[in-house]
């Protein structure tokens, strides 16, 4: 699965895009976030419970219990501030 | 029509082009957002010397197209134009342009304000502001913007 | 600034001129009203081949200045422009332009819509529409316009 | 007093501007309208009770019981339809 980071998530984690392989028990958005938090360090800090983040799966906003699969494009970013 | 681009745009030329020749149009409403020279996210205003808009290529175009479609279904619009820039900009430069054309004044006004409110909360753009020392800070999302977008939700109470 | 004139105006050039150089402006809202090719005051739409706007010289300028002043007192505006034409115009031509510039998006939108609603009910202009046979008829005032202006009255209930 | 007519009032009465001398007992907007109605014909028709008209005295909207004086500019017109 391709993971994309934007804005302060990108700068904090120090990565704009990475590829991960989903274990069989990772089936929801929340599972993916847990998997990333387990990497610890900047990941754990950036994705902590106190952080306000948004998730898009295949370029649509997604909720924590939405399903994910290996081929998805998974993006993590802060609330948007354009306009 | 939507456009996501790094280059600046000419507000006047865009509006003039939209109205040209369609005599069913009774009113054209437009809104252009510009880079201000002060930061609005802190209590004490700090001078902003530049701003960089990061975006999510692909999702941005998708969301802007969806937003245009929602507006066209909701109001009788003759034409719609949304242009949003990304990249580095200095104070006074254009960031975003929304233009709506309709036979009716109220439809043009409402659709234009709706589009601005919606793209402020749905379109994946993030502002990084630079102060005079060149230090960048990510702009926080404003609750007022969420509230503004929320008012267009027909399922929300009045 | 207000202008009452027979000549046409360039919407794009006017908006571009307004924003130029003022980096306190965060948003510019504009509305341009155009001559449509159909009559909206009758149940069955009749084609309009031209329109003549009569006005009350002196009172027009006075009312537009008052309206601008009310808007400036009510919203934090960096600049305001109102241009209203009089005389004969054909479908597709500009009739009126209102532009508002503010640090804040909501102020620019609200003030622009307020100015349009108010000048539609307060500024002394009268439309005479010509149909394809060259026959003229005075356009009736619309109750919807009164209602639109009324909503800005702070003494009216919500 | 200078009287101005606009839009269909001008075309019905057939006059854009005229000068009248106010009798002593004409002191309000309503009095001026009564005076004009007494001219009969197009005046009586255009200023009939069934007609919706607006009055401006010295270029400000005026009500029926507002005072008037000889030097005023008095305008009669339909509800406005600009914009």
Tab-separated table of C-alpha atoms in Angstrom:
chain	number	residue	atom	x	y	z
A	1	UNK	CA	0.000	0.000	0.000
A	2	UNK	CA	1.233	3.464	-0.884
A	3	UNK	CA	1.209	5.888	2.077
A	4	UNK	CA	1.346	9.654	1.426
A	5	UNK	CA	2.075	12.340	4.028
A	6	UNK	CA	1.307	16.038	3.626
A	7	UNK	CA	2.061	19.333	5.410
A	8	UNK	CA	3.378	18.965	9.001
A	9	UNK	CA	2.911	15.190	8.882
A	10	UNK	CA	5.338	15.067	5.972
A	11	UNK	CA	7.872	17.354	7.683
A	12	UNK	CA	7.584	15.662	11.095
A	13	UNK	CA	7.856	12.120	9.771
A	14	UNK	CA	10.419	13.267	7.220
A	15	UNK	CA	8.860	11.337	4.367
A	16	UNK	CA	6.399	12.277	1.598
A	17	UNK	CA	5.604	8.800	0.359
A	18	UNK	CA	6.402	5.201	1.304
A	19	UNK	CA	5.279	1.719	0.359
A	20	UNK	CA	4.200	-0.755	3.038
A	21	UNK	CA	2.942	-4.321	2.910
A	22	UNK	CA	-0.247	-4.863	4.875
A	23	UNK	CA	-0.305	-7.828	7.282
A	24	UNK	CA	-3.482	-9.941	6.970
A	25	UNK	CA	-5.004	-8.530	10.152
A	26	UNK	CA	-4.784	-4.909	8.925
A	27	UNK	CA	-8.203	-4.327	7.349
A	28	UNK	CA	-9.351	-0.839	8.387
A	29	UNK	CA	-8.019	2.726	8.366
A	30	UNK	CA	-7.521	2.486	12.132
A	31	UNK	CA	-5.462	-0.698	11.698
A	32	UNK	CA	-3.113	1.067	9.251
A	33	UNK	CA	-2.582	3.938	11.693
A	34	UNK	CA	-1.839	1.458	14.519
A	35	UNK	CA	0.676	-0.293	12.278
A	36	UNK	CA	2.435	3.005	11.533
A	37	UNK	CA	2.461	4.050	15.218
A	38	UNK	CA	4.270	0.819	16.052
A	39	UNK	CA	7.256	2.147	14.106
A	40	UNK	CA	7.698	4.501	17.085
A	41	UNK	CA	9.766	7.720	17.042
A	42	UNK	CA	8.433	10.433	14.740
A	43	UNK	CA	5.607	8.152	13.591
A	44	UNK	CA	4.294	7.607	17.120
A	45	UNK	CA	4.542	11.344	17.841
A	46	UNK	CA	2.953	12.527	14.583
A	47	UNK	CA	0.100	10.025	14.781
A	48	UNK	CA	-0.528	10.355	18.543
A	49	UNK	CA	-4.076	10.455	19.905
A	50	UNK	CA	-3.668	14.197	20.632
A	51	UNK	CA	-3.085	15.005	16.940
A	52	UNK	CA	-5.879	16.085	14.616
A	53	UNK	CA	-5.406	14.289	11.310
A	54	UNK	CA	-7.456	13.452	8.252
A	55	UNK	CA	-7.279	10.293	6.144
A	56	UNK	CA	-8.036	9.812	2.463
A	57	UNK	CA	-8.229	6.397	0.834
A	58	UNK	CA	-7.965	6.495	-2.954
A	59	UNK	CA	-8.392	10.290	-2.805
A	60	UNK	CA	-11.659	10.265	-0.855
A	61	UNK	CA	-12.014	11.183	2.805
A	62	UNK	CA	-12.214	8.055	4.951
A	63	UNK	CA	-13.310	7.212	8.487
A	64	UNK	CA	-11.441	5.082	11.023
A	65	UNK	CA	-13.503	1.958	10.402
A	66	UNK	CA	-13.484	2.146	6.596
A	67	UNK	CA	-11.930	-0.925	4.909
A	68	UNK	CA	-8.502	-0.836	3.235
A	69	UNK	CA	-6.651	-3.235	0.936
A	70	UNK	CA	-3.081	-3.611	-0.318
A	71	UNK	CA	-3.529	-1.709	-3.602
A	72	UNK	CA	-5.051	1.425	-2.017
A	73	UNK	CA	-3.517	4.897	-1.974
A	74	UNK	CA	-3.582	5.945	1.695
A	75	UNK	CA	-2.987	9.614	2.570
A	76	UNK	CA	-2.491	11.189	5.996
A	77	UNK	CA	-2.705	14.953	6.434
A	78	UNK	CA	-3.858	17.756	8.748
A	79	UNK	CA	-7.211	19.545	8.317
A	80	UNK	CA	-6.947	21.522	5.091
A	81	UNK	CA	-6.135	25.254	5.026
A	82	UNK	CA	-6.405	26.300	1.385
A	83	UNK	CA	-8.669	28.869	-0.184
B	1	UNK	CA	-14.409	24.286	-15.027
B	2	UNK	CA	-11.598	23.771	-12.540
B	3	UNK	CA	-7.891	24.521	-12.779
B	4	UNK	CA	-5.106	23.681	-10.318
B	5	UNK	CA	-1.918	25.488	-11.251
B	6	UNK	CA	1.316	27.026	-10.003
B	7	UNK	CA	1.111	30.073	-12.292
B	8	UNK	CA	-0.688	33.237	-11.320
B	9	UNK	CA	-3.929	34.127	-13.119
B	10	UNK	CA	-5.570	37.357	-14.282
B	11	UNK	CA	-8.820	37.750	-12.329
B	12	UNK	CA	-10.219	40.325	-14.721
B	13	UNK	CA	-9.453	38.323	-17.848
B	14	UNK	CA	-10.993	35.175	-16.347
B	15	UNK	CA	-14.238	36.930	-15.421
B	16	UNK	CA	-14.475	38.700	-18.771
B	17	UNK	CA	-13.948	35.393	-20.606
B	18	UNK	CA	-16.688	33.656	-18.616
B	19	UNK	CA	-19.499	36.071	-19.440
B	20	UNK	CA	-18.637	36.534	-23.066
B	21	UNK	CA	-21.597	36.037	-25.359
B	22	UNK	CA	-24.011	34.199	-23.059
B	23	UNK	CA	-27.022	36.512	-22.855
B	24	UNK	CA	-28.896	34.183	-20.487
B	25	UNK	CA	-26.543	35.365	-17.717
B	26	UNK	CA	-28.049	38.024	-15.465
B	27	UNK	CA	-25.335	38.108	-12.831
B	28	UNK	CA	-21.755	37.019	-12.264
B	29	UNK	CA	-20.376	36.717	-8.757
B	30	UNK	CA	-16.677	36.259	-8.157
B	31	UNK	CA	-14.380	35.885	-5.201
B	32	UNK	CA	-10.610	36.078	-5.283
B	33	UNK	CA	-8.526	35.144	-2.257
B	34	UNK	CA	-5.154	36.877	-1.910
B	35	UNK	CA	-2.048	36.421	0.234
B	36	UNK	CA	-2.205	38.899	3.098
B	37	UNK	CA	0.853	40.373	4.756
B	38	UNK	CA	-0.154	39.290	8.247
B	39	UNK	CA	-0.857	36.034	9.958
B	40	UNK	CA	-4.415	35.543	11.127
B	41	UNK	CA	-3.972	32.380	13.163
B	42	UNK	CA	-2.314	33.947	16.204
B	43	UNK	CA	-3.542	36.497	18.693
B	44	UNK	CA	-0.828	38.979	17.864
B	45	UNK	CA	-0.568	39.526	14.126
B	46	UNK	CA	2.830	38.582	12.710
B	47	UNK	CA	4.011	39.847	9.357
B	48	UNK	CA	4.022	37.241	6.619
B	49	UNK	CA	6.658	37.628	3.932
B	50	UNK	CA	5.629	34.637	1.814
B	51	UNK	CA	3.414	31.573	1.765
B	52	UNK	CA	3.769	28.138	0.214
B	53	UNK	CA	0.682	26.136	-0.644
B	54	UNK	CA	1.195	22.389	-0.641
B	55	UNK	CA	-1.473	20.247	-2.263
B	56	UNK	CA	-2.344	16.620	-2.946
B	57	UNK	CA	-2.184	16.246	-6.746
B	58	UNK	CA	-5.041	14.122	-8.004
B	59	UNK	CA	-7.225	14.405	-4.934
B	60	UNK	CA	-7.305	18.196	-5.321
B	61	UNK	CA	-8.712	17.992	-8.844
B	62	UNK	CA	-11.167	15.293	-7.758
B	63	UNK	CA	-12.508	17.324	-4.827
B	64	UNK	CA	-12.798	20.546	-6.836
B	65	UNK	CA	-14.714	18.715	-9.557
B	66	UNK	CA	-17.046	17.202	-6.941
B	67	UNK	CA	-17.598	20.627	-5.372
B	68	UNK	CA	-18.411	22.185	-8.750
B	69	UNK	CA	-20.865	19.349	-9.448
B	70	UNK	CA	-22.620	19.847	-6.104
B	71	UNK	CA	-23.008	23.577	-6.806
B	72	UNK	CA	-24.352	22.980	-10.314
B	73	UNK	CA	-26.932	20.531	-8.970
B	74	UNK	CA	-28.013	22.904	-6.261
B	75	UNK	CA	-28.238	26.219	-8.140
B	76	UNK	CA	-29.228	27.097	-11.727
B	77	UNK	CA	-25.748	28.076	-12.936
B	78	UNK	CA	-24.827	29.043	-16.480
B	79	UNK	CA	-21.121	28.665	-15.753
B	80	UNK	CA	-18.656	27.969	-12.938
B	81	UNK	CA	-14.910	28.550	-12.752
B	82	UNK	CA	-12.627	27.489	-9.907
B	83	UNK	CA	-8.886	28.202	-10.087
B	84	UNK	CA	-6.624	27.299	-7.157
B	85	UNK	CA	-2.868	27.842	-7.121
B	86	UNK	CA	-0.161	25.891	-5.330
B	87	UNK	CA	3.502	26.707	-4.673
B	88	UNK	CA	5.180	29.812	-3.268
B	89	UNK	CA	3.396	33.174	-3.298
B	90	UNK	CA	4.077	36.621	-1.883
B	91	UNK	CA	1.642	39.079	-0.245
B	92	UNK	CA	-0.779	40.576	-2.739
B	93	UNK	CA	-0.676	37.546	-5.045
B	94	UNK	CA	-3.836	35.643	-6.001
B	95	UNK	CA	-4.411	32.255	-4.345
B	96	UNK	CA	-7.862	31.225	-5.472
B	97	UNK	CA	-10.657	32.397	-7.774
B	98	UNK	CA	-14.270	31.280	-7.854
B	99	UNK	CA	-16.680	32.694	-10.442
B	100	UNK	CA	-20.355	31.782	-10.787
B	101	UNK	CA	-22.726	32.951	-13.525
B	102	UNK	CA	-26.493	32.606	-13.369
B	103	UNK	CA	-29.687	34.145	-14.665
B	104	UNK	CA	-30.384	35.050	-11.048
B	105	UNK	CA	-28.413	37.229	-8.637
B	106	UNK	CA	-29.164	35.189	-5.533
B	107	UNK	CA	-28.058	31.907	-7.140
B	108	UNK	CA	-24.766	33.452	-8.271
B	109	UNK	CA	-24.031	34.861	-4.788
B	110	UNK	CA	-25.009	31.724	-2.893
B	111	UNK	CA	-23.139	29.328	-5.169
B	112	UNK	CA	-19.983	31.446	-5.046
B	113	UNK	CA	-19.981	31.628	-1.247
B	114	UNK	CA	-20.818	27.909	-1.000
B	115	UNK	CA	-17.895	27.008	-3.289
B	116	UNK	CA	-15.449	29.092	-1.243
B	117	UNK	CA	-16.710	27.659	2.063
B	118	UNK	CA	-16.534	24.118	0.741
B	119	UNK	CA	-13.126	24.285	-0.861
B	120	UNK	CA	-11.730	25.819	2.334
B	121	UNK	CA	-12.734	22.682	4.250
B	122	UNK	CA	-12.598	19.931	1.593
B	123	UNK	CA	-9.881	20.728	-0.964
B	124	UNK	CA	-6.513	19.252	0.106
B	125	UNK	CA	-4.313	22.352	0.330
B	126	UNK	CA	-2.084	23.356	3.250
B	127	UNK	CA	-0.553	26.756	3.879
B	128	UNK	CA	2.998	27.179	5.152
B	129	UNK	CA	3.623	30.798	6.111
B	130	UNK	CA	7.097	32.350	6.250
B	131	UNK	CA	7.770	35.188	8.656
B	132	UNK	CA	10.342	37.945	8.122
B	133	UNK	CA	13.138	35.711	9.453
B	134	UNK	CA	12.262	33.104	6.832
B	135	UNK	CA	10.883	30.677	9.403
B	136	UNK	CA	7.945	28.637	8.202
B	137	UNK	CA	4.920	27.554	10.204
B	138	UNK	CA	1.940	25.505	9.097
B	139	UNK	CA	-1.343	27.389	9.346
B	140	UNK	CA	-3.910	25.761	11.647
B	141	UNK	CA	-7.376	25.033	10.321
B	142	UNK	CA	-9.966	27.517	11.558
B	143	UNK	CA	-13.134	26.371	13.303
B	144	UNK	CA	-14.909	29.305	11.667
B	145	UNK	CA	-14.261	27.708	8.269
B	146	UNK	CA	-15.838	24.422	9.390
B	147	UNK	CA	-18.844	26.328	10.697
B	148	UNK	CA	-19.146	28.250	7.421
B	149	UNK	CA	-19.138	25.028	5.378
B	150	UNK	CA	-21.526	23.344	7.816
B	151	UNK	CA	-24.261	25.908	7.200
B	152	UNK	CA	-24.725	24.592	3.633
B	153	UNK	CA	-25.473	21.073	4.883
B	154	UNK	CA	-29.216	20.513	4.384
B	155	UNK	CA	-29.199	17.853	7.115
B	156	UNK	CA	-27.954	20.340	9.707
B	157	UNK	CA	-30.522	22.243	11.753
B	158	UNK	CA	-30.931	25.952	11.125
C	1	UNK	CA	-16.038	54.939	-4.651
C	2	UNK	CA	-19.177	55.307	-6.744
C	3	UNK	CA	-19.635	56.061	-10.433
C	4	UNK	CA	-22.860	56.703	-12.359
C	5	UNK	CA	-22.206	56.688	-16.094
C	6	UNK	CA	-23.646	55.980	-19.527
C	7	UNK	CA	-20.451	54.319	-20.838
C	8	UNK	CA	-19.803	50.632	-20.448
C	9	UNK	CA	-17.038	49.503	-18.064
C	10	UNK	CA	-14.450	46.698	-18.058
C	11	UNK	CA	-15.267	44.446	-15.098
C	12	UNK	CA	-11.855	42.795	-15.138
C	13	UNK	CA	-9.913	46.042	-15.286
C	14	UNK	CA	-11.968	47.537	-12.440
C	15	UNK	CA	-11.380	44.547	-10.140
C	16	UNK	CA	-7.695	44.379	-10.989
C	17	UNK	CA	-7.292	48.097	-10.245
C	18	UNK	CA	-8.986	47.789	-6.865
C	19	UNK	CA	-6.713	45.115	-5.419
C	20	UNK	CA	-3.506	46.550	-6.714
C	21	UNK	CA	-0.847	46.914	-4.052
C	22	UNK	CA	-2.961	46.658	-0.892
C	23	UNK	CA	-1.573	43.598	0.895
C	24	UNK	CA	-4.039	43.905	3.778
C	25	UNK	CA	-6.727	42.573	1.413
C	26	UNK	CA	-7.438	38.865	1.871
C	27	UNK	CA	-10.481	38.631	-0.370
C	28	UNK	CA	-12.289	40.546	-3.089
C	29	UNK	CA	-15.908	39.802	-3.880
C	30	UNK	CA	-17.546	41.224	-6.976
C	31	UNK	CA	-20.931	41.100	-8.618
C	32	UNK	CA	-21.747	42.269	-12.114
C	33	UNK	CA	-25.327	42.528	-13.328
C	34	UNK	CA	-25.904	42.104	-17.061
C	35	UNK	CA	-28.777	42.659	-19.470
C	36	UNK	CA	-30.468	39.313	-20.088
C	37	UNK	CA	-32.240	38.463	-23.324
C	38	UNK	CA	-35.513	37.554	-21.634
C	39	UNK	CA	-38.022	39.348	-19.473
C	40	UNK	CA	-38.330	38.027	-15.954
C	41	UNK	CA	-41.353	39.989	-14.832
C	42	UNK	CA	-43.974	38.006	-16.708
C	43	UNK	CA	-45.051	34.396	-16.407
C	44	UNK	CA	-44.116	33.564	-19.945
C	45	UNK	CA	-40.635	34.761	-20.794
C	46	UNK	CA	-40.569	37.334	-23.604
C	47	UNK	CA	-37.405	38.092	-25.517
C	48	UNK	CA	-35.831	41.426	-24.687
C	49	UNK	CA	-33.960	43.154	-27.486
C	50	UNK	CA	-32.795	46.178	-25.505
C	51	UNK	CA	-33.243	48.000	-22.227
C	52	UNK	CA	-33.115	51.654	-21.255
C	53	UNK	CA	-32.245	52.628	-17.705
C	54	UNK	CA	-33.657	55.952	-16.585
C	55	UNK	CA	-32.246	57.517	-13.433
C	56	UNK	CA	-32.632	60.536	-11.195
C	57	UNK	CA	-29.376	62.468	-11.544
C	58	UNK	CA	-28.232	63.808	-8.198
C	59	UNK	CA	-30.373	61.526	-6.062
C	60	UNK	CA	-28.692	58.466	-7.599
C	61	UNK	CA	-25.218	59.608	-6.581
C	62	UNK	CA	-26.509	60.601	-3.149
C	63	UNK	CA	-28.129	57.203	-2.502
C	64	UNK	CA	-25.138	55.221	-3.772
C	65	UNK	CA	-22.812	57.236	-1.528
C	66	UNK	CA	-25.109	56.601	1.445
C	67	UNK	CA	-25.212	52.877	0.676
C	68	UNK	CA	-21.407	52.704	0.437
C	69	UNK	CA	-21.135	54.513	3.778
C	70	UNK	CA	-23.551	52.097	5.461
C	71	UNK	CA	-21.541	49.115	4.200
C	72	UNK	CA	-18.230	50.626	5.331
C	73	UNK	CA	-19.644	51.220	8.804
C	74	UNK	CA	-21.008	47.712	9.034
C	75	UNK	CA	-18.098	45.646	7.672
C	76	UNK	CA	-14.298	46.076	7.867
C	77	UNK	CA	-13.751	46.955	4.206
C	78	UNK	CA	-10.456	47.948	2.632
C	79	UNK	CA	-12.180	49.244	-0.492
C	80	UNK	CA	-15.587	49.498	-2.167
C	81	UNK	CA	-16.503	50.232	-5.766
C	82	UNK	CA	-20.017	50.719	-7.133
C	83	UNK	CA	-20.558	51.490	-10.826
C	84	UNK	CA	-24.089	51.818	-12.214
C	85	UNK	CA	-24.888	52.660	-15.825
C	86	UNK	CA	-27.872	54.488	-17.288
C	87	UNK	CA	-29.117	54.800	-20.872
C	88	UNK	CA	-29.746	52.187	-23.550
C	89	UNK	CA	-28.102	48.747	-23.353
C	90	UNK	CA	-28.367	45.503	-25.270
C	91	UNK	CA	-28.391	41.913	-23.959
C	92	UNK	CA	-25.000	40.844	-22.632
C	93	UNK	CA	-23.989	44.395	-21.666
C	94	UNK	CA	-22.974	45.297	-18.115
C	95	UNK	CA	-25.478	47.244	-16.015
C	96	UNK	CA	-23.938	47.387	-12.569
C	97	UNK	CA	-20.756	46.390	-10.761
C	98	UNK	CA	-20.150	46.113	-7.027
C	99	UNK	CA	-16.717	45.177	-5.686
C	100	UNK	CA	-15.785	44.819	-2.019
C	101	UNK	CA	-12.316	44.159	-0.626
C	102	UNK	CA	-11.619	43.074	2.933
C	103	UNK	CA	-9.095	41.227	5.059
C	104	UNK	CA	-11.877	38.718	5.650
C	105	UNK	CA	-13.799	36.548	3.189
C	106	UNK	CA	-17.116	36.712	5.009
C	107	UNK	CA	-17.074	40.520	5.229
C	108	UNK	CA	-16.367	40.835	1.497
C	109	UNK	CA	-19.209	38.458	0.567
C	110	UNK	CA	-21.756	39.948	2.949
C	111	UNK	CA	-21.000	43.556	2.048
C	112	UNK	CA	-21.184	42.822	-1.691
C	113	UNK	CA	-24.558	41.089	-1.406
C	114	UNK	CA	-25.840	43.822	0.931
C	115	UNK	CA	-24.824	46.542	-1.548
C	116	UNK	CA	-26.582	44.785	-4.434
C	117	UNK	CA	-29.741	44.174	-2.392
C	118	UNK	CA	-29.813	47.758	-1.192
C	119	UNK	CA	-29.167	49.467	-4.471
C	120	UNK	CA	-31.895	47.343	-6.089
C	121	UNK	CA	-34.436	48.821	-3.686
C	122	UNK	CA	-33.012	52.290	-2.904
C	123	UNK	CA	-31.126	53.635	-5.926
C	124	UNK	CA	-33.438	55.600	-8.252
C	125	UNK	CA	-33.147	53.654	-11.518
C	126	UNK	CA	-36.006	52.379	-13.669
C	127	UNK	CA	-35.799	49.791	-16.422
C	128	UNK	CA	-37.703	50.129	-19.685
C	129	UNK	CA	-37.491	46.908	-21.677
C	130	UNK	CA	-37.974	46.761	-25.438
C	131	UNK	CA	-39.355	43.591	-27.017
C	132	UNK	CA	-38.572	42.421	-30.552
C	133	UNK	CA	-41.259	44.701	-32.005
C	134	UNK	CA	-39.556	47.684	-30.380
C	135	UNK	CA	-42.353	48.139	-27.867
C	136	UNK	CA	-41.237	49.352	-24.477
C	137	UNK	CA	-42.635	48.394	-21.091
C	138	UNK	CA	-41.576	49.539	-17.654
C	139	UNK	CA	-40.327	46.716	-15.473
C	140	UNK	CA	-42.283	46.214	-12.251
C	141	UNK	CA	-40.451	46.176	-8.934
C	142	UNK	CA	-40.065	42.661	-7.531
C	143	UNK	CA	-41.219	41.800	-4.041
C	144	UNK	CA	-38.269	39.388	-3.820
C	145	UNK	CA	-35.928	42.386	-4.025
C	146	UNK	CA	-37.667	44.116	-1.132
C	147	UNK	CA	-37.431	40.922	0.906
C	148	UNK	CA	-33.728	40.586	0.065
C	149	UNK	CA	-33.007	44.143	1.224
C	150	UNK	CA	-35.174	43.709	4.300
C	151	UNK	CA	-33.059	40.862	5.631
C	152	UNK	CA	-30.151	43.303	6.284
C	153	UNK	CA	-32.314	45.452	8.565
C	154	UNK	CA	-31.086	44.834	12.124
C	155	UNK	CA	-34.462	45.910	13.523
C	156	UNK	CA	-36.263	43.166	11.586
C	157	UNK	CA	-36.765	39.825	13.294
C	158	UNK	CA	-34.756	36.856	12.059
D	1	UNK	CA	-41.576	74.065	-6.036
D	2	UNK	CA	-39.902	71.962	-8.694
D	3	UNK	CA	-41.742	68.701	-9.417
D	4	UNK	CA	-39.895	65.853	-11.183
D	5	UNK	CA	-41.529	62.766	-12.724
D	6	UNK	CA	-39.704	59.548	-13.612
D	7	UNK	CA	-40.389	56.317	-15.514
D	8	UNK	CA	-44.091	55.591	-16.205
D	9	UNK	CA	-45.156	58.645	-14.211
D	10	UNK	CA	-43.178	60.807	-16.628
D	11	UNK	CA	-44.598	59.045	-19.704
D	12	UNK	CA	-48.198	58.968	-18.406
D	13	UNK	CA	-48.274	62.591	-17.294
D	14	UNK	CA	-46.229	63.577	-20.339
D	15	UNK	CA	-43.898	65.836	-18.383
D	16	UNK	CA	-40.452	65.346	-16.824
D	17	UNK	CA	-40.314	68.518	-14.763
D	18	UNK	CA	-42.574	71.398	-13.860
D	19	UNK	CA	-42.642	74.343	-11.477
D	20	UNK	CA	-45.639	74.923	-9.213
D	21	UNK	CA	-46.428	77.533	-6.608
D	22	UNK	CA	-47.560	76.077	-3.311
D	23	UNK	CA	-50.736	77.567	-1.772
D	24	UNK	CA	-50.351	78.366	1.945
D	25	UNK	CA	-52.370	75.338	3.029
D	26	UNK	CA	-50.094	72.856	1.220
D	27	UNK	CA	-47.606	71.831	3.899
D	28	UNK	CA	-47.063	68.058	3.557
D	29	UNK	CA	-46.164	65.538	0.864
D	30	UNK	CA	-49.782	64.338	0.868
D	31	UNK	CA	-50.996	67.926	0.295
D	32	UNK	CA	-48.784	68.274	-2.801
D	33	UNK	CA	-50.145	65.030	-4.250
D	34	UNK	CA	-53.732	66.197	-3.605
D	35	UNK	CA	-52.931	69.474	-5.352
D	36	UNK	CA	-51.586	67.635	-8.405
D	37	UNK	CA	-54.553	65.228	-8.502
D	38	UNK	CA	-56.877	68.234	-8.706
D	39	UNK	CA	-55.410	68.961	-12.147
D	40	UNK	CA	-57.427	65.907	-13.253
D	41	UNK	CA	-56.807	63.927	-16.465
D	42	UNK	CA	-53.470	62.142	-16.623
D	43	UNK	CA	-52.492	63.571	-13.229
D	44	UNK	CA	-55.524	62.094	-11.487
D	45	UNK	CA	-54.975	58.729	-13.200
D	46	UNK	CA	-51.220	58.533	-12.571
D	47	UNK	CA	-51.526	59.575	-8.932
D	48	UNK	CA	-54.640	57.507	-8.157
D	49	UNK	CA	-54.924	55.622	-4.882
D	50	UNK	CA	-54.427	52.317	-6.734
D	51	UNK	CA	-50.977	53.359	-7.977
D	52	UNK	CA	-47.795	52.446	-6.100
D	53	UNK	CA	-45.534	55.488	-6.101
D	54	UNK	CA	-42.530	56.744	-4.180
D	55	UNK	CA	-41.761	60.332	-3.209
D	56	UNK	CA	-38.404	62.017	-2.674
D	57	UNK	CA	-38.054	65.512	-1.217
D	58	UNK	CA	-34.653	67.094	-1.863
D	59	UNK	CA	-33.386	63.703	-3.055
D	60	UNK	CA	-34.330	61.757	0.084
D	61	UNK	CA	-37.226	59.339	0.354
D	62	UNK	CA	-40.198	61.022	2.055
D	63	UNK	CA	-43.399	59.880	3.761
D	64	UNK	CA	-46.889	61.267	3.212
D	65	UNK	CA	-46.868	63.451	6.331
D	66	UNK	CA	-43.355	64.872	5.868
D	67	UNK	CA	-43.271	68.681	5.573
D	68	UNK	CA	-42.614	70.493	2.290
D	69	UNK	CA	-41.832	74.087	1.404
D	70	UNK	CA	-41.726	76.196	-1.769
D	71	UNK	CA	-37.979	75.787	-2.480
D	72	UNK	CA	-37.980	71.980	-2.280
D	73	UNK	CA	-37.216	69.578	-5.111
D	74	UNK	CA	-40.160	67.148	-5.147
D	75	UNK	CA	-39.857	63.908	-7.136
D	76	UNK	CA	-42.536	61.325	-7.933
D	77	UNK	CA	-41.595	57.901	-9.268
D	78	UNK	CA	-42.451	54.184	-9.181
D	79	UNK	CA	-40.585	51.696	-6.955
D	80	UNK	CA	-37.051	51.465	-8.329
D	81	UNK	CA	-35.923	48.633	-10.642
D	82	UNK	CA	-32.207	49.182	-11.188
D	83	UNK	CA	-29.319	46.873	-10.380
